[in-house]
PDB file of C-alpha atoms and ligand atoms in Angstrom:
ATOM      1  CA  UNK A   1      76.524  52.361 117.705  1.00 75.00           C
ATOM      2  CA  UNK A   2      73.181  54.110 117.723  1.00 90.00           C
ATOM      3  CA  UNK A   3      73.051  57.283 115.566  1.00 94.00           C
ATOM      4  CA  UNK A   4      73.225  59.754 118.171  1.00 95.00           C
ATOM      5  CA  UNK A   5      76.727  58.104 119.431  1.00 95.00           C
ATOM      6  CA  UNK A   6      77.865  58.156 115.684  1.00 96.00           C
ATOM      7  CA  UNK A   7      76.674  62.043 115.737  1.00 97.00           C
ATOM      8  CA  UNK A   8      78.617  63.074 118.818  1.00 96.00           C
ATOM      9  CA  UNK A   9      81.961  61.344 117.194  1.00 96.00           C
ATOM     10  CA  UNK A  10      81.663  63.475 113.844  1.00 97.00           C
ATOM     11  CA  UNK A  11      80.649  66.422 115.735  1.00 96.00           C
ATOM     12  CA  UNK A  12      84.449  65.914 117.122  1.00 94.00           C
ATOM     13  CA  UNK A  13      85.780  64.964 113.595  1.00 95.00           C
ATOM     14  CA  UNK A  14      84.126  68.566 112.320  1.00 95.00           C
ATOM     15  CA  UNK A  15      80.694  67.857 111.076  1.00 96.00           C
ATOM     16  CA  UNK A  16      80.121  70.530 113.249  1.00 95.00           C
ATOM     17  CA  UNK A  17      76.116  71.620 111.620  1.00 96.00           C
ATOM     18  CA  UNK A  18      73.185  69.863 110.785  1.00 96.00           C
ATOM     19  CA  UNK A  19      73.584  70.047 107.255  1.00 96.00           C
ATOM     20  CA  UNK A  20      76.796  68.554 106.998  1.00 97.00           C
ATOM     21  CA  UNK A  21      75.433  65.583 109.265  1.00 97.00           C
ATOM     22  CA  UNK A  22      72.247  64.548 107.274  1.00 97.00           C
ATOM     23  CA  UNK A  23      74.199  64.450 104.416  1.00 97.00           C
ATOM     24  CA  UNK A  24      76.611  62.339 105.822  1.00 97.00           C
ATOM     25  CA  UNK A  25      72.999  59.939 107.088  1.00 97.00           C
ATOM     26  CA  UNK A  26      70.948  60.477 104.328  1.00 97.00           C
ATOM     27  CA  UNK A  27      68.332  61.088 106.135  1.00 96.00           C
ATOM     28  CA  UNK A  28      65.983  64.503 106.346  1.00 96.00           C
ATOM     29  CA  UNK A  29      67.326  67.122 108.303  1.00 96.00           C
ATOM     30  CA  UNK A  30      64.301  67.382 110.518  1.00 96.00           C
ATOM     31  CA  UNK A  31      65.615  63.797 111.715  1.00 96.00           C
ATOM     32  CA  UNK A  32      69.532  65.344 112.657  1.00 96.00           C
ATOM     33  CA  UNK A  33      67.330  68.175 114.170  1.00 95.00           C
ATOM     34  CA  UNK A  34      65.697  66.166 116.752  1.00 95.00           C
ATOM     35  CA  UNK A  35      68.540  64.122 117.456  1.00 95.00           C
ATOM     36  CA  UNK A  36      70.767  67.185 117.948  1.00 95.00           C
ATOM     37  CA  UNK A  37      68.006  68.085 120.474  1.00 92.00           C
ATOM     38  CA  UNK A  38      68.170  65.073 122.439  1.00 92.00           C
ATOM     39  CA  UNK A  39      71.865  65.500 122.226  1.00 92.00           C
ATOM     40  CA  UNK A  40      71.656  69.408 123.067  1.00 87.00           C
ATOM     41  CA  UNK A  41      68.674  68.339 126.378  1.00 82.00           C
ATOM     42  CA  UNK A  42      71.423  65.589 127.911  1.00 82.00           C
ATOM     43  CA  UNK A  43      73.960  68.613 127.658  1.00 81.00           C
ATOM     44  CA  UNK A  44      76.208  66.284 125.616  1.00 87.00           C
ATOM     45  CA  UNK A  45      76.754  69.201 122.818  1.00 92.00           C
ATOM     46  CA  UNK A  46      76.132  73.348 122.688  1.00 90.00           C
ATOM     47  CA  UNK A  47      74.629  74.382 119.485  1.00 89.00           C
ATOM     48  CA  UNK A  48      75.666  78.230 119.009  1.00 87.00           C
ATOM     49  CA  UNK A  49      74.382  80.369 116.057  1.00 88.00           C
ATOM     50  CA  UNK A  50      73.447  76.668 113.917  1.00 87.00           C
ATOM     51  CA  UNK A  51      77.417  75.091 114.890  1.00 94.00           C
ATOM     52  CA  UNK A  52      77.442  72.317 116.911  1.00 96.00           C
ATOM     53  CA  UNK A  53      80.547  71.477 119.198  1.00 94.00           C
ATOM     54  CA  UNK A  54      80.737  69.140 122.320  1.00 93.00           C
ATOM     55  CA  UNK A  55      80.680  70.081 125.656  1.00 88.00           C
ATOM     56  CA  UNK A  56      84.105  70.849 127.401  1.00 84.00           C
ATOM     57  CA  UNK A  57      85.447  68.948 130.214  1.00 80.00           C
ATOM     58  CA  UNK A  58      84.554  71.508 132.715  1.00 77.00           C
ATOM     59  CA  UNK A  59      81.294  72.068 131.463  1.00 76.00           C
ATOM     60  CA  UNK A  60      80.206  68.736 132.130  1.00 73.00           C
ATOM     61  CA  UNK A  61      82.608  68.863 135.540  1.00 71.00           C
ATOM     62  CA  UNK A  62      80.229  71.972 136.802  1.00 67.00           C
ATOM     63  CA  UNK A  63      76.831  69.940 135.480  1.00 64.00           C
ATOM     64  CA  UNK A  64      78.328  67.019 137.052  1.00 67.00           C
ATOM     65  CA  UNK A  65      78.507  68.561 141.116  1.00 69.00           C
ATOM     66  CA  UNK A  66      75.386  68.313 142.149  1.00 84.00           C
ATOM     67  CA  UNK A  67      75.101  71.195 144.340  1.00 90.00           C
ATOM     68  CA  UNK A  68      72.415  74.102 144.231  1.00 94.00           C
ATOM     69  CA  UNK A  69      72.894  76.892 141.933  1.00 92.00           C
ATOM     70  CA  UNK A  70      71.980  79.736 144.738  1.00 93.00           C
ATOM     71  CA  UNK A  71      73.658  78.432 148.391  1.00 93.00           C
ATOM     72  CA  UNK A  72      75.659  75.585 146.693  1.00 90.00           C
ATOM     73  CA  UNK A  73      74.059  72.824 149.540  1.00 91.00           C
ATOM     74  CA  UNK A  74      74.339  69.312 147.977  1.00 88.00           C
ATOM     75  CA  UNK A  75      70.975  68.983 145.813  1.00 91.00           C
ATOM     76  CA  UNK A  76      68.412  65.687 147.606  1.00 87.00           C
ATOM     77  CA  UNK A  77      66.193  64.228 144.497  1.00 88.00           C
ATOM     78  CA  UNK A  78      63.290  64.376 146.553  1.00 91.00           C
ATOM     79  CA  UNK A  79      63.264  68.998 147.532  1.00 95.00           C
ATOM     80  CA  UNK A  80      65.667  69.415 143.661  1.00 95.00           C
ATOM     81  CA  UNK A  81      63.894  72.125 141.779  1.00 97.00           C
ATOM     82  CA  UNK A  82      65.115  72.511 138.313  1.00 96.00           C
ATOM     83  CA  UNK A  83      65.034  75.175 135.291  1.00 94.00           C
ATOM     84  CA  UNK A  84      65.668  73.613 132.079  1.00 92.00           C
ATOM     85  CA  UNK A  85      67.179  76.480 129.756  1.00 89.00           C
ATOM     86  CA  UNK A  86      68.267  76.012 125.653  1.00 82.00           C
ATOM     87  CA  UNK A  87      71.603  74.810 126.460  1.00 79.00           C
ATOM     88  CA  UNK A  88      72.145  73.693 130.336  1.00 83.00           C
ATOM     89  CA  UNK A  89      70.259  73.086 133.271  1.00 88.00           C
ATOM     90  CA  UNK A  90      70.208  75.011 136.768  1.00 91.00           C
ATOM     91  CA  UNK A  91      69.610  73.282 139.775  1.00 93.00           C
ATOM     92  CA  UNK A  92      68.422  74.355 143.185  1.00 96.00           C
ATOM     93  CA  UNK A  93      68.324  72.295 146.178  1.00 96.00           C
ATOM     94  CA  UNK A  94      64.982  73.116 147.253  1.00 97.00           C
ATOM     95  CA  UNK A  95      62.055  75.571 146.342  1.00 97.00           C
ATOM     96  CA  UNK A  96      62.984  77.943 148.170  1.00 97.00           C
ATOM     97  CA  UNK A  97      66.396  78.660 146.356  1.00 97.00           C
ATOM     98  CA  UNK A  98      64.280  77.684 143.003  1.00 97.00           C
ATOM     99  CA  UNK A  99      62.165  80.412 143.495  1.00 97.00           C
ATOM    100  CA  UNK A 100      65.042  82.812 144.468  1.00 95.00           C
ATOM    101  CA  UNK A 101      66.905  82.293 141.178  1.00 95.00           C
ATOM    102  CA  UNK A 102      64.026  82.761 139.342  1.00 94.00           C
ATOM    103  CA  UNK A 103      64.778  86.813 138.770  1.00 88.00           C
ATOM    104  CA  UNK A 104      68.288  85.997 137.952  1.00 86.00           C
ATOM    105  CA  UNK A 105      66.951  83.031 135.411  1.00 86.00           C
ATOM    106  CA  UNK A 106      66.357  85.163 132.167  1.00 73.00           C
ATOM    107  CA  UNK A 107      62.556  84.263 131.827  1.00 71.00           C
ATOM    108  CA  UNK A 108      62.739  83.602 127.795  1.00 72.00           C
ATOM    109  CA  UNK A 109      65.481  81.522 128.465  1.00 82.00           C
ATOM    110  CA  UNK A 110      63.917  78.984 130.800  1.00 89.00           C
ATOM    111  CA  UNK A 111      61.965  76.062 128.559  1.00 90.00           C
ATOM    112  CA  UNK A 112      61.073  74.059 131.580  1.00 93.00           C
ATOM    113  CA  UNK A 113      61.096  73.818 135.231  1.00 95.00           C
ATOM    114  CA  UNK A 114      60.489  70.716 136.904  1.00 97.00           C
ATOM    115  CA  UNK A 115      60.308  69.968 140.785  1.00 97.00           C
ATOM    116  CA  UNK A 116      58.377  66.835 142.886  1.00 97.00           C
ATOM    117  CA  UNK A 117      55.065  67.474 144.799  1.00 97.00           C
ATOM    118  CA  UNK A 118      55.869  66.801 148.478  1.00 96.00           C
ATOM    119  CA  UNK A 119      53.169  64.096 148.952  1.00 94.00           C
ATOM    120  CA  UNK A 120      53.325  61.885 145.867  1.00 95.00           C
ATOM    121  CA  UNK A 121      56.842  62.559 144.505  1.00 95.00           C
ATOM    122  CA  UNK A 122      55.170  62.884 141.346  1.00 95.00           C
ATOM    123  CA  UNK A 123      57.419  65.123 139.082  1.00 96.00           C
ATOM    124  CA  UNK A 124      55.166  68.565 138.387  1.00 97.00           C
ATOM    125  CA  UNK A 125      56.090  71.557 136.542  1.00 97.00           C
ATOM    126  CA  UNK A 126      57.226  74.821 138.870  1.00 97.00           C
ATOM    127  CA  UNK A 127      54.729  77.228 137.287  1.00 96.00           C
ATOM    128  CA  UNK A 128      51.642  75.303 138.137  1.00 97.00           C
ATOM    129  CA  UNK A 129      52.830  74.142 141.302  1.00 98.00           C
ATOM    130  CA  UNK A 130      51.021  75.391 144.734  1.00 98.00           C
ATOM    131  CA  UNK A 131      53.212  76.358 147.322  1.00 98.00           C
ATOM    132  CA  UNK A 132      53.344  76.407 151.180  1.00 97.00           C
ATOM    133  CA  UNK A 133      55.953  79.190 152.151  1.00 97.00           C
ATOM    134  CA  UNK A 134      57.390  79.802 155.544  1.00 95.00           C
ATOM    135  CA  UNK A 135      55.883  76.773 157.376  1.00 95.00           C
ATOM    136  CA  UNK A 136      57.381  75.320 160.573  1.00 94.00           C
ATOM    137  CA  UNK A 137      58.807  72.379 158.241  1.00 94.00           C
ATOM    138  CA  UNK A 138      62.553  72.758 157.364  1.00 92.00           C
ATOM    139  CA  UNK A 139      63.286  70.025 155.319  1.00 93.00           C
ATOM    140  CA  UNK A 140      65.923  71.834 153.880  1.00 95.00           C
ATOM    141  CA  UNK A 141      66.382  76.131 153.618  1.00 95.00           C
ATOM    142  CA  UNK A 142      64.905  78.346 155.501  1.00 93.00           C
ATOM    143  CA  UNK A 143      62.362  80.280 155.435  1.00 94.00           C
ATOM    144  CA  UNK A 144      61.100  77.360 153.648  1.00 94.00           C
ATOM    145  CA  UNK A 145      58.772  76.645 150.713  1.00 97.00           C
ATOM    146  CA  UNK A 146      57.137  73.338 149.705  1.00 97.00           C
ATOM    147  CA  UNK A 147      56.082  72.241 146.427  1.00 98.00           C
ATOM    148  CA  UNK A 148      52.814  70.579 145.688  1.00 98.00           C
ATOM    149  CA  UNK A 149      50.607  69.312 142.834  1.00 97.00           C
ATOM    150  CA  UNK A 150      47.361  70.948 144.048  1.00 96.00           C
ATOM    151  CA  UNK A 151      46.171  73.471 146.260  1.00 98.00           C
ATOM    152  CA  UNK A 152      43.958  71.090 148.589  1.00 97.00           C
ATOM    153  CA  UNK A 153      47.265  69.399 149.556  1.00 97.00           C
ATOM    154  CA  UNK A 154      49.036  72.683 149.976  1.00 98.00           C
ATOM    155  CA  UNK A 155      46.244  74.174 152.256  1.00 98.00           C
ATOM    156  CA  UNK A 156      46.161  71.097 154.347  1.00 97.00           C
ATOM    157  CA  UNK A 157      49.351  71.256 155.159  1.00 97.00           C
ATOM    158  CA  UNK A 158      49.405  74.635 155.413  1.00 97.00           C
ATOM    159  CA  UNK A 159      46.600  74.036 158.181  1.00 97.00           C
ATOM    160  CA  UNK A 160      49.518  71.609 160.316  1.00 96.00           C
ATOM    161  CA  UNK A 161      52.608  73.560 159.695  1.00 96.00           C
ATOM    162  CA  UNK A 162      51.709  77.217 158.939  1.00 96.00           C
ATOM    163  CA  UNK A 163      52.790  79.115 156.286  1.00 96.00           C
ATOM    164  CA  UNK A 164      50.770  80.618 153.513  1.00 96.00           C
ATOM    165  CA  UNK A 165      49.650  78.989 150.343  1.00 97.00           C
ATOM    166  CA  UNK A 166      50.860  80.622 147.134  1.00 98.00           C
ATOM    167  CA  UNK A 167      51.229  80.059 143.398  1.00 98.00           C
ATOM    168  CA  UNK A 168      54.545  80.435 141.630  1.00 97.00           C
ATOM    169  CA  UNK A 169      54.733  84.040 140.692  1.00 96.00           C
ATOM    170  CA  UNK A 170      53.412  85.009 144.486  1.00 97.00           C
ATOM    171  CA  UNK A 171      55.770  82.173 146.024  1.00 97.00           C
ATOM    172  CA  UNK A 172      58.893  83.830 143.979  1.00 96.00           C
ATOM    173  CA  UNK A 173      57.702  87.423 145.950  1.00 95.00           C
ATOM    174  CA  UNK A 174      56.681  85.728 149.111  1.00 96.00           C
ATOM    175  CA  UNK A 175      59.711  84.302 149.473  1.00 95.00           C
ATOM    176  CA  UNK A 176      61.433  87.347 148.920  1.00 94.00           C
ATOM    177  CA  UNK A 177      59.307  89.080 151.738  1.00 93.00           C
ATOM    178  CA  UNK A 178      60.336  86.395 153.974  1.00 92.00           C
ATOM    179  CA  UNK A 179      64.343  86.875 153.403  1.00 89.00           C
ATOM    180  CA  UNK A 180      64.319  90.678 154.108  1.00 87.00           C
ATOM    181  CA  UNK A 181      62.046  90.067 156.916  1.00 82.00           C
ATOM    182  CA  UNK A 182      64.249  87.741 158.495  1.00 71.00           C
ATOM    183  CA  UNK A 183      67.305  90.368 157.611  1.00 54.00           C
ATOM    184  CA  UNK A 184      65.146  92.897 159.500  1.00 50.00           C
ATOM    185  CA  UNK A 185      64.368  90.748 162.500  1.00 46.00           C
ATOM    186  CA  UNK A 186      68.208  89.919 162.415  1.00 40.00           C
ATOM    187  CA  UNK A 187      69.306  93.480 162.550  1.00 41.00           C
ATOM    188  CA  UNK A 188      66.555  93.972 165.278  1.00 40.00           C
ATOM    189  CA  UNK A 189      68.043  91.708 167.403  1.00 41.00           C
ATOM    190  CA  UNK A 190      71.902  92.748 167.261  1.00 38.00           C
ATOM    191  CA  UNK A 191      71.111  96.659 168.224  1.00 35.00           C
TER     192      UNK A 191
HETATM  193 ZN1  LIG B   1      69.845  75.909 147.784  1.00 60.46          ZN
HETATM  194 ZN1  LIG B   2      67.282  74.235 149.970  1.00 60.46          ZN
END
């Protein structure tokens, strides 16, 4: 049993801080630390005010369903867009869902965000990614936004599908625009 296994059994037993555990190793707690980490990043435990306690069955049910966090659409590796917060993760099926959760995502609380450039399928983080929002391509919501490493890739397929090329803090507005457009165009149509 590796130490991290052994950690998540005495977390259950009560060794429920970090303390308590690297006394129980011997070893520094700087070591429990970074294992608790790990432990904490595969959303095996919660660590609340310094106590550590494992996750419930239903919080690891909910992880578990892979479904996006905004329209609930079963999540496809290749669009997922993902914030990475202290505790848990959020996932969104596409960009275009990532970028609409970002207001409700407590900025401070997001460590990470990870999606895949369209081309490569190289993993890239959301803030430096270059998107192209409201093309003709609908690989998944609509109106939609694609994720890309750089912006020559973005503006080239920008140039076959439309859509305008934007960074993330423009995409998470653009996208917005789009939405209440669409709303508008909606109404527009019915009267
Ligand atoms: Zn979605
Ligand atoms: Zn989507």
């Amino acid at each position: 049993m590796d130490r991290k296994e052994k950690i998540l059994e005495l977390i259950q037993q009560g060794y429920d801080n970090v303390k308590a555990l690297s006394q129980y190793f011997g070893v520094s707690l700087m070591t429990i630390y970074r294992d608790v980490r790990e432990l904490e990043r595969e959303g095996k435990i919660v660590r609340k005010h310094g106590e550590l306690r494992l996750r419930t069955e239903e919080e690891l049910k909910e992880e578990k369903k892979d479904v996006c966090a905004y329209c609930t659409k079963a999540v496809d590796r290749r669009l997922e867009f993902i914030y990475y917060l202290k505790n848990r993760k959020i996932k969104a099926c596409c960009a275009h869902c990532g970028l609409l959760l970002y207001k409700d995502i407590k900025e401070d609380e997001v460590e990470a965000c990870m999606t895949w450039d369209f081309i490569t399928g190289n993993p890239i983080s959301c803030y430096s990614a270059w998107y192209v929002v409201g093309s003709s391509a609908l690989p998944c919501c609509s109106p939609s936004a694609i994720a890309f490493a750089n912006r020559e890739d973005a503006e080239k397929f920008a140039k076959g599908y439309g859509g305008a090329v934007m960074d993330f803090e423009k995409a998470v507005e653009g996208i917005r625009d789009l939405m209440k457009r669409g709303q508008r165009v909606g109404i527009d149509i019915k009267t």
